[in-house]
């Protein structure tokens, strides 16, 4: 085990009466504020990148101008947990200046507004809210739906939504490091299109992150040629400073994370937690793992050491009530859902953080969850980081002579140490132009014949600069994708995987226990019973009758827990209904899950984006999934397959740790299985794999990679 002492961080504050009333800005906040004022005074488009640690005031930096001037603002947050946290923070700040103009708009909120306003569609509800000209906090999905015209095809409504969003002059994109290359390209197009339509108005787009993303800087500055400023906070020793990050004792533990052995490493290191607890009996803990299974297993470890009621869980199987209660527990265990969006202060204070870190950005982001504030208890801040062996060995060598580091030095070492995963930059050149031309066709419909040619010319330049494709080439490619039925799966902001509708009867959640969750997790780890749709809906009706306070939740599941339709263009829906009664214990081996397909259905489609039908899903040990098989068998789905094993693909192409590539087995004529290992990816992941360079050689109908 490596022990490191991480020094505190303090930022210099500026004395001024021109910022927020009663507050002194940090140097970087004041610099950012002046740039925002300059953009509006000069009527220019500014892309402002804020690179600063967590707890250093990114939120107030982004919203200070709006708070002071009353200017409407669009805030975009990658997780709903962060969205809710920002709503609480910003409501307080705007109320101080006599304003109550903050509205949270995620899918759940739209459902509730839609019911209350007696409207038929999310799009109509969103239009109503946008007309309020408020501080609108939403997620990237909803902004993307508007920008790329994905709401129901009522052209006039889709164009009105685009125009309403485009009328905003101030945008904030928080935690931007979480965006993949497709999401960055989509955002860059949106920025470029706004500027192309009208470059002579003051407009500011703020991109905030604790971990800088230089690819987006390249897209905006070098590809689009827009005014871009990077404002970064720097620690200071001057007298007029404020501590934003307190000292931390960091302990590094090697773990075979590539084999998902993080939980085992925690178990082997648990004596560190027990020793800390003996010294500080009032200590509070938070643990962040990548998988739900690991989080649940970690919660069991803590329950074995502490009382059952002192441990709470926050992950994909947790209800809203369970999540809220878990935050205030002595021990909070969760997944990446608490990696951003949960500020552990006041009643949520924590002293000891356990984290898995498969990538450098994970390490930096998760490490920043603790020691952000002065605490009510004088307990030191401790971090137990589970890292890959090669990271552990490298850091051991680098810090052997000096185990005391500044946070900047720690971040520098972390970024140097970790191998960077595949970033799929080839997506920009290969597929991005198709979705951009789709959005462009929508935008052009908003303009009259006398202005349309100019707008088309300017937006065409945006597409050309970002992707290298001209308007004609992009349009032809879009027509081909539409003809081949692969267009709609490309036009999504997040990947669309396999969902199951689950009634969670494990008895561990006192909140609303019906949810949609990852089908593969259920098949690998779940103890469940298949249900037909009628039984599932009857159960929902019963829950609604017995628990009227769950009315909105019940109505939401009735709306979205519908079987997915056969067309490859239909992406929303579940593949089956299940009653979950338990999970396979950590000590037991989980089920293997793979897909099978007849050979004739895959011939000639190797290494290509295509649509496949007659897929079957198999498990070992086998479990009864008759209804699931029926749904999957009739579903035509966009996929990409190649004759290499998933492990070879993941390792050889350095795919991100949570990237989903499944094993595929080929059913030969006669019913036997081919001995050749195959890999398959679906929907958005299929486009990502296709964007990599594959040296496919065809010899006598055999594909060689």
Coordinates of C-alpha atoms in Angstrom, one line a residue, residues 202-673:
X202 CA -23.8 38.7 -27.6
X203 CA -23.7 35.0 -26.8
X204 CA -21.7 33.0 -24.2
X205 CA -21.3 29.3 -24.0
X206 CA -19.5 28.1 -20.8
X207 CA -17.9 24.7 -20.6
X208 CA -16.9 23.8 -17.1
X209 CA -14.9 20.8 -15.9
X210 CA -12.4 19.7 -13.3
X211 CA -10.6 17.7 -16.0
X212 CA -9.9 19.6 -19.2
X213 CA -11.0 18.2 -22.5
X214 CA -8.7 19.6 -25.2
X215 CA -10.6 17.9 -28.1
X216 CA -13.5 20.3 -27.7
X217 CA -11.2 23.2 -27.5
X218 CA -9.8 22.0 -30.9
X219 CA -13.3 21.7 -32.4
X220 CA -14.4 25.2 -31.3
X221 CA -11.2 27.2 -31.8
X222 CA -9.4 25.4 -34.7
X223 CA -12.3 23.9 -36.6
X224 CA -14.9 26.6 -36.2
X225 CA -12.6 29.6 -35.6
X226 CA -14.7 31.0 -32.8
X227 CA -13.5 33.3 -30.0
X228 CA -12.4 30.9 -27.3
X229 CA -10.9 31.6 -23.9
X230 CA -9.6 29.1 -21.3
X231 CA -9.8 30.3 -17.7
X232 CA -8.0 28.1 -15.2
X233 CA -7.8 28.5 -11.5
X234 CA -4.3 28.5 -9.8
X235 CA -3.5 27.9 -6.2
X236 CA -2.1 30.9 -4.3
X237 CA -0.1 31.6 -1.2
X238 CA -1.3 35.2 -0.9
X239 CA -3.0 36.4 2.3
X240 CA -6.4 37.0 0.7
X241 CA -7.1 33.3 -0.1
X242 CA -9.8 30.8 0.7
X243 CA -9.3 27.1 1.1
X244 CA -11.2 25.1 -1.5
X245 CA -9.7 21.7 -0.9
X246 CA -8.5 20.4 2.5
X247 CA -5.6 18.0 3.2
X248 CA -6.1 14.3 2.3
X249 CA -4.3 11.1 3.3
X250 CA -4.3 9.1 0.1
X251 CA -3.8 5.4 0.2
X252 CA -3.3 3.5 -3.1
X253 CA -4.2 -0.2 -3.4
X254 CA -3.4 -2.4 -6.5
X255 CA -6.5 -4.1 -7.9
X256 CA -7.1 -6.2 -11.0
X257 CA -9.8 -3.8 -12.3
X258 CA -9.6 -5.3 -15.8
X259 CA -11.0 -8.5 -14.3
X260 CA -13.5 -6.6 -12.1
X261 CA -11.7 -7.4 -8.9
X262 CA -12.2 -4.0 -7.2
X263 CA -14.5 -5.5 -4.6
X264 CA -12.0 -8.2 -3.8
X265 CA -9.3 -5.5 -3.3
X266 CA -11.7 -3.7 -1.0
X267 CA -12.3 -6.8 1.1
X268 CA -8.5 -7.4 1.4
X269 CA -8.0 -3.8 2.5
X270 CA -10.9 -3.5 4.8
X271 CA -8.7 -3.5 7.9
X272 CA -7.8 0.1 6.9
X273 CA -11.4 1.1 7.3
X274 CA -11.7 -0.8 10.5
X275 CA -8.6 0.8 11.9
X276 CA -9.9 4.3 10.9
X277 CA -13.2 3.5 12.6
X278 CA -11.5 2.5 15.8
X279 CA -9.7 5.9 15.9
X280 CA -12.8 7.9 14.8
X281 CA -16.0 6.2 15.8
X282 CA -18.1 9.0 14.3
X283 CA -16.4 8.8 10.9
X284 CA -18.6 8.7 7.8
X285 CA -17.8 6.8 4.6
X286 CA -18.6 7.0 0.9
X287 CA -17.6 4.4 -1.7
X288 CA -17.8 4.7 -5.5
X289 CA -17.7 1.7 -7.8
X290 CA -18.3 1.2 -11.5
X291 CA -20.8 -1.6 -11.4
X292 CA -24.0 -2.0 -9.5
X293 CA -22.9 -5.5 -8.5
X294 CA -19.7 -4.2 -6.9
X295 CA -21.6 -1.4 -5.2
X296 CA -24.1 -3.9 -3.7
X297 CA -21.2 -6.1 -2.7
X298 CA -19.4 -3.2 -1.0
X299 CA -22.6 -2.3 0.9
X300 CA -22.6 -5.9 2.2
X301 CA -19.0 -5.5 3.4
X302 CA -19.9 -2.4 5.3
X303 CA -23.1 -4.0 6.8
X304 CA -20.9 -6.8 8.1
X305 CA -18.8 -4.3 9.9
X306 CA -21.5 -1.8 10.9
X307 CA -25.2 -1.9 11.7
X308 CA -27.4 -2.7 8.7
X309 CA -29.3 0.6 9.0
X310 CA -26.1 2.7 8.8
X311 CA -25.4 1.7 5.2
X312 CA -27.2 3.2 2.2
X313 CA -27.0 2.5 -1.6
X314 CA -27.3 4.7 -4.6
X315 CA -27.3 3.0 -8.0
X316 CA -29.5 2.1 -10.9
X317 CA -31.7 -0.2 -8.8
X318 CA -32.3 2.5 -6.1
X319 CA -35.5 4.5 -6.0
X320 CA -35.5 8.3 -5.4
X321 CA -36.5 7.8 -1.7
X322 CA -33.7 5.2 -1.2
X323 CA -31.2 7.5 -2.8
X324 CA -32.2 10.5 -0.6
X325 CA -32.0 8.4 2.6
X326 CA -28.7 6.8 1.5
X327 CA -26.9 10.2 1.3
X328 CA -27.4 10.9 5.0
X329 CA -26.3 7.4 6.2
X330 CA -23.0 6.8 8.0
X331 CA -22.0 4.8 4.9
X332 CA -23.1 5.7 1.3
X333 CA -22.2 3.3 -1.4
X334 CA -22.9 3.9 -5.0
X335 CA -21.9 3.9 -8.7
X336 CA -20.9 6.8 -11.0
X337 CA -24.4 8.2 -10.4
X338 CA -22.7 10.0 -7.3
X339 CA -19.5 10.7 -9.2
X340 CA -20.9 14.0 -10.1
X341 CA -23.9 15.8 -8.7
X342 CA -23.6 15.0 -5.0
X343 CA -21.9 17.6 -2.7
X344 CA -21.0 15.8 0.5
X345 CA -21.5 18.7 2.9
X346 CA -23.7 19.5 5.9
X347 CA -25.8 16.5 6.8
X348 CA -24.1 14.5 4.0
X349 CA -20.6 15.1 5.2
X350 CA -18.1 12.2 4.6
X351 CA -14.6 11.6 6.0
X352 CA -13.4 8.5 4.2
X353 CA -13.7 7.9 0.5
X354 CA -13.2 4.5 -1.3
X355 CA -13.0 4.7 -5.1
X356 CA -12.3 2.5 -8.1
X357 CA -10.4 4.3 -10.8
X358 CA -10.0 2.6 -14.2
X359 CA -9.1 5.9 -16.0
X360 CA -7.4 9.1 -15.1
X361 CA -10.5 11.2 -15.4
X362 CA -12.3 8.8 -13.1
X363 CA -9.6 9.2 -10.5
X364 CA -9.5 13.0 -10.7
X365 CA -13.3 13.3 -10.6
X366 CA -13.9 10.8 -7.8
X367 CA -11.0 12.0 -5.7
X368 CA -12.6 15.4 -5.7
X369 CA -15.7 14.2 -4.0
X370 CA -14.1 14.6 -0.5
X371 CA -12.3 17.3 1.5
X372 CA -14.2 20.1 -0.4
X373 CA -15.5 21.9 2.7
X374 CA -14.7 22.5 6.4
X375 CA -16.5 19.8 8.4
X376 CA -18.5 19.8 11.6
X377 CA -16.2 17.0 13.1
X378 CA -12.5 17.2 13.4
X379 CA -11.8 14.0 11.6
X380 CA -9.0 13.8 8.9
X381 CA -9.9 13.2 5.3
X382 CA -8.9 9.8 4.0
X383 CA -9.1 8.2 0.5
X384 CA -8.6 4.6 -0.4
X385 CA -8.0 4.4 -4.1
X386 CA -8.2 1.0 -5.9
X387 CA -6.1 1.4 -9.1
X388 CA -4.7 -0.9 -11.8
X389 CA -1.3 -2.6 -11.0
X390 CA 0.6 -0.6 -13.6
X391 CA -0.7 2.7 -12.1
X392 CA 0.2 1.5 -8.6
X393 CA 3.7 0.6 -9.6
X394 CA 4.4 3.8 -11.5
X395 CA 3.1 6.0 -8.7
X396 CA 5.1 4.0 -6.2
X397 CA 8.3 4.8 -8.1
X398 CA 7.5 8.5 -8.7
X399 CA 6.6 9.2 -5.1
X400 CA 9.0 7.0 -3.2
X401 CA 11.4 9.9 -2.3
X402 CA 8.6 12.4 -1.6
X403 CA 5.2 11.2 -0.5
X404 CA 3.8 14.8 0.0
X405 CA 2.2 16.2 -3.2
X406 CA 0.2 19.2 -4.2
X407 CA -3.1 18.5 -5.9
X408 CA -1.7 19.9 -9.2
X409 CA 1.3 17.5 -9.0
X410 CA -1.0 14.5 -8.1
X411 CA -3.2 15.4 -11.2
X412 CA -0.1 15.7 -13.4
X413 CA 1.1 12.2 -12.2
X414 CA -2.3 10.6 -12.7
X415 CA -2.7 11.9 -16.2
X416 CA 0.9 10.8 -17.0
X417 CA 0.4 7.3 -15.5
X418 CA -2.9 6.1 -16.9
X419 CA -3.2 4.6 -20.4
X420 CA -5.8 6.6 -22.3
X421 CA -8.7 4.6 -23.6
X422 CA -9.9 4.7 -27.2
X423 CA -11.6 8.1 -28.0
X424 CA -13.2 7.1 -31.3
X425 CA -12.1 10.3 -33.0
X426 CA -12.7 8.6 -36.4
X427 CA -16.4 9.1 -35.7
X428 CA -16.1 12.8 -36.7
X429 CA -15.0 12.0 -40.2
X430 CA -17.1 8.9 -40.8
X431 CA -20.6 9.4 -39.3
X432 CA -21.0 12.9 -37.7
X433 CA -21.9 14.7 -40.9
X434 CA -25.1 12.6 -41.2
X435 CA -26.7 13.8 -38.0
X436 CA -25.5 17.3 -38.7
X437 CA -27.2 17.4 -42.1
X438 CA -30.4 16.1 -40.4
X439 CA -30.3 19.1 -38.0
X440 CA -29.4 21.5 -40.8
X441 CA -32.5 20.4 -42.9
X442 CA -34.6 21.2 -39.8
X443 CA -33.0 24.6 -39.2
X444 CA -33.3 25.7 -42.8
X445 CA -37.1 25.2 -42.7
X446 CA -37.3 28.1 -40.2
X447 CA -36.1 30.7 -42.7
X448 CA -37.6 32.6 -45.6
X449 CA -36.3 32.1 -49.2
X450 CA -34.4 35.4 -49.1
X451 CA -32.3 34.5 -46.1
X452 CA -32.1 30.7 -46.5
X453 CA -29.2 30.6 -49.0
X454 CA -27.0 32.6 -46.6
X455 CA -27.9 30.4 -43.6
X456 CA -27.3 27.2 -45.7
X457 CA -23.9 28.5 -46.8
X458 CA -22.8 29.3 -43.3
X459 CA -24.0 26.1 -41.7
X460 CA -22.5 24.1 -44.5
X461 CA -19.2 25.6 -43.6
X462 CA -19.7 24.4 -40.0
X463 CA -20.3 20.8 -41.2
X464 CA -17.3 21.0 -43.6
X465 CA -15.0 22.3 -40.9
X466 CA -16.0 19.8 -38.3
X467 CA -16.2 16.6 -40.4
X468 CA -14.5 17.4 -43.7
X469 CA -17.7 16.6 -45.7
X470 CA -19.5 19.1 -47.9
X471 CA -23.3 19.6 -48.0
X472 CA -23.9 17.3 -51.0
X473 CA -21.7 14.4 -49.7
X474 CA -23.4 14.6 -46.2
X475 CA -26.8 14.7 -47.8
X476 CA -26.2 11.6 -49.9
X477 CA -24.8 9.8 -47.0
X478 CA -27.9 10.7 -44.9
X479 CA -30.2 9.4 -47.7
X480 CA -28.2 6.1 -47.7
X481 CA -28.5 5.7 -44.0
X482 CA -32.2 6.4 -44.1
X483 CA -32.7 3.8 -46.9
X484 CA -30.7 1.2 -44.9
X485 CA -32.7 2.0 -41.8
X486 CA -29.7 2.9 -39.7
X487 CA -30.3 6.6 -39.5
X488 CA -32.4 6.8 -36.3
X489 CA -30.0 4.8 -34.1
X490 CA -27.3 7.3 -35.1
X491 CA -29.5 10.2 -34.0
X492 CA -29.3 9.7 -30.3
X493 CA -27.3 11.6 -27.7
X494 CA -26.8 8.5 -25.4
X495 CA -26.3 4.9 -26.5
X496 CA -29.5 2.8 -26.6
X497 CA -28.9 -0.6 -25.0
X498 CA -31.2 -3.3 -23.8
X499 CA -33.7 -2.4 -21.1
X500 CA -35.9 -4.6 -19.0
X501 CA -39.0 -3.5 -17.0
X502 CA -38.4 -4.7 -13.4
X503 CA -40.6 -5.1 -10.3
X504 CA -38.0 -5.2 -7.6
X505 CA -39.3 -7.4 -4.9
X506 CA -36.0 -7.9 -3.0
X507 CA -37.5 -6.0 -0.1
X508 CA -34.5 -3.6 0.2
X509 CA -36.1 -0.5 -1.2
X510 CA -38.9 1.4 0.6
X511 CA -39.4 3.7 -2.3
X512 CA -41.1 3.1 -5.7
X513 CA -39.7 -0.2 -6.7
X514 CA -40.7 -0.5 -10.4
X515 CA -37.9 0.6 -12.8
X516 CA -36.4 0.1 -16.2
X517 CA -32.8 -1.2 -16.0
X518 CA -30.1 -2.9 -17.9
X519 CA -31.3 -6.3 -19.3
X520 CA -27.7 -7.7 -19.4
X521 CA -27.2 -7.1 -15.6
X522 CA -30.5 -8.8 -14.9
X523 CA -29.5 -11.8 -17.0
X524 CA -26.0 -12.1 -15.5
X525 CA -26.9 -11.5 -11.9
X526 CA -30.6 -11.5 -11.3
X527 CA -32.9 -14.1 -9.7
X528 CA -36.1 -13.4 -11.4
X529 CA -39.3 -14.5 -12.9
X530 CA -40.6 -13.5 -16.4
X531 CA -43.9 -11.7 -16.5
X532 CA -46.3 -11.0 -19.4
X533 CA -47.3 -7.4 -20.0
X534 CA -50.8 -7.8 -18.6
X535 CA -49.5 -9.1 -15.3
X536 CA -46.9 -6.3 -15.1
X537 CA -49.4 -3.6 -15.8
X538 CA -51.9 -5.1 -13.3
X539 CA -49.2 -5.0 -10.7
X540 CA -48.5 -1.3 -11.5
X541 CA -52.3 -0.6 -11.1
X542 CA -52.3 -2.3 -7.7
X543 CA -49.3 -0.3 -6.6
X544 CA -50.9 2.9 -7.7
X545 CA -54.1 2.1 -5.7
X546 CA -52.2 1.2 -2.6
X547 CA -49.7 4.1 -2.8
X548 CA -51.4 7.2 -4.3
X549 CA -48.3 9.2 -3.5
X550 CA -46.6 7.3 -6.3
X551 CA -49.1 8.5 -8.9
X552 CA -46.5 10.2 -11.1
X553 CA -44.1 7.2 -10.9
X554 CA -46.9 4.8 -11.9
X555 CA -48.0 6.9 -14.8
X556 CA -44.5 7.2 -16.0
X557 CA -43.8 3.5 -16.1
X558 CA -47.1 2.8 -17.8
X559 CA -46.0 5.2 -20.5
X560 CA -42.4 4.0 -21.0
X561 CA -42.5 0.4 -20.0
X562 CA -43.8 -0.8 -23.3
X563 CA -42.4 -3.6 -25.5
X564 CA -39.9 -2.4 -28.0
X565 CA -41.3 -2.4 -31.6
X566 CA -39.7 -4.6 -34.3
X567 CA -38.4 -1.8 -36.6
X568 CA -34.7 -0.9 -36.2
X569 CA -35.8 2.7 -36.1
X570 CA -37.7 2.1 -32.8
X571 CA -35.2 2.6 -30.0
X572 CA -37.4 3.2 -27.0
X573 CA -39.0 0.3 -25.2
X574 CA -38.2 -2.7 -23.0
X575 CA -37.4 -6.3 -24.1
X576 CA -39.4 -7.9 -21.3
X577 CA -41.1 -7.7 -18.0
X578 CA -39.6 -9.3 -14.9
X579 CA -40.1 -9.7 -11.1
X580 CA -36.7 -9.5 -9.4
X581 CA -36.5 -11.5 -6.2
X582 CA -32.8 -11.5 -5.5
X583 CA -29.2 -11.3 -6.9
X584 CA -26.6 -13.9 -7.3
X585 CA -24.2 -13.8 -4.4
X586 CA -20.8 -12.3 -4.9
X587 CA -19.2 -15.7 -3.9
X588 CA -21.0 -17.4 -6.8
X589 CA -20.1 -17.3 -10.4
X590 CA -22.4 -15.0 -12.5
X591 CA -24.1 -16.3 -15.6
X592 CA -22.5 -16.0 -19.0
X593 CA -24.6 -14.1 -21.6
X594 CA -24.1 -14.2 -25.4
X595 CA -26.0 -13.8 -28.6
X596 CA -26.6 -16.3 -31.4
X597 CA -27.6 -15.8 -35.0
X598 CA -28.0 -18.1 -38.1
X599 CA -25.0 -17.9 -40.4
X600 CA -27.1 -16.8 -43.4
X601 CA -28.2 -13.7 -41.5
X602 CA -24.6 -12.5 -41.0
X603 CA -22.9 -13.4 -44.2
X604 CA -21.7 -10.4 -46.1
X605 CA -22.2 -8.1 -43.2
X606 CA -18.9 -8.5 -41.3
X607 CA -17.4 -5.2 -40.2
X608 CA -20.3 -3.2 -41.5
X609 CA -23.1 -1.2 -39.9
X610 CA -26.2 -3.2 -40.7
X611 CA -29.5 -4.4 -39.4
X612 CA -29.9 -7.9 -38.0
X613 CA -32.9 -10.1 -37.3
X614 CA -33.4 -13.5 -35.7
X615 CA -31.0 -12.9 -32.9
X616 CA -31.3 -15.0 -29.8
X617 CA -29.8 -14.4 -26.4
X618 CA -28.4 -17.3 -24.4
X619 CA -27.2 -17.8 -20.8
X620 CA -25.1 -20.4 -19.0
X621 CA -26.5 -21.7 -16.7
X622 CA -29.7 -21.6 -18.8
X623 CA -32.7 -19.7 -17.4
X624 CA -36.3 -19.6 -18.8
X625 CA -36.7 -16.5 -21.0
X626 CA -39.3 -17.5 -23.5
X627 CA -41.1 -14.1 -23.7
X628 CA -37.7 -12.3 -24.0
X629 CA -36.6 -14.6 -26.8
X630 CA -39.8 -13.9 -28.7
X631 CA -39.4 -10.1 -28.5
X632 CA -35.7 -10.2 -29.4
X633 CA -36.2 -12.7 -32.3
X634 CA -38.7 -10.4 -34.0
X635 CA -36.7 -7.2 -33.4
X636 CA -34.6 -5.9 -36.2
X637 CA -31.7 -4.1 -34.7
X638 CA -28.7 -2.0 -35.9
X639 CA -25.5 -3.8 -35.2
X640 CA -21.8 -4.2 -36.1
X641 CA -20.1 -7.6 -35.9
X642 CA -16.7 -9.1 -36.6
X643 CA -15.1 -12.5 -36.3
X644 CA -12.9 -11.8 -33.2
X645 CA -13.5 -12.5 -29.5
X646 CA -14.7 -9.5 -27.4
X647 CA -11.6 -9.7 -25.2
X648 CA -9.4 -9.4 -28.2
X649 CA -11.3 -6.4 -29.4
X650 CA -11.4 -4.7 -26.0
X651 CA -7.7 -5.2 -25.4
X652 CA -6.4 -4.6 -28.9
X653 CA -8.4 -1.4 -29.4
X654 CA -8.1 -0.1 -25.8
X655 CA -11.9 0.3 -25.5
X656 CA -13.2 2.3 -22.6
X657 CA -13.8 0.1 -19.5
X658 CA -17.6 0.1 -19.6
X659 CA -17.9 -0.1 -23.4
X660 CA -20.3 -2.9 -24.3
X661 CA -19.1 -5.5 -26.8
X662 CA -20.9 -8.9 -26.6
X663 CA -19.9 -12.4 -27.6
X664 CA -21.7 -13.6 -30.7
X665 CA -22.0 -17.3 -31.8
X666 CA -22.8 -18.3 -35.3
X667 CA -25.4 -21.1 -35.9
X668 CA -24.3 -23.2 -38.8
X669 CA -26.6 -25.0 -41.2
X670 CA -27.8 -28.1 -39.3
X671 CA -27.9 -26.3 -35.9
X672 CA -24.3 -26.7 -34.6
X673 CA -22.3 -23.6 -33.4

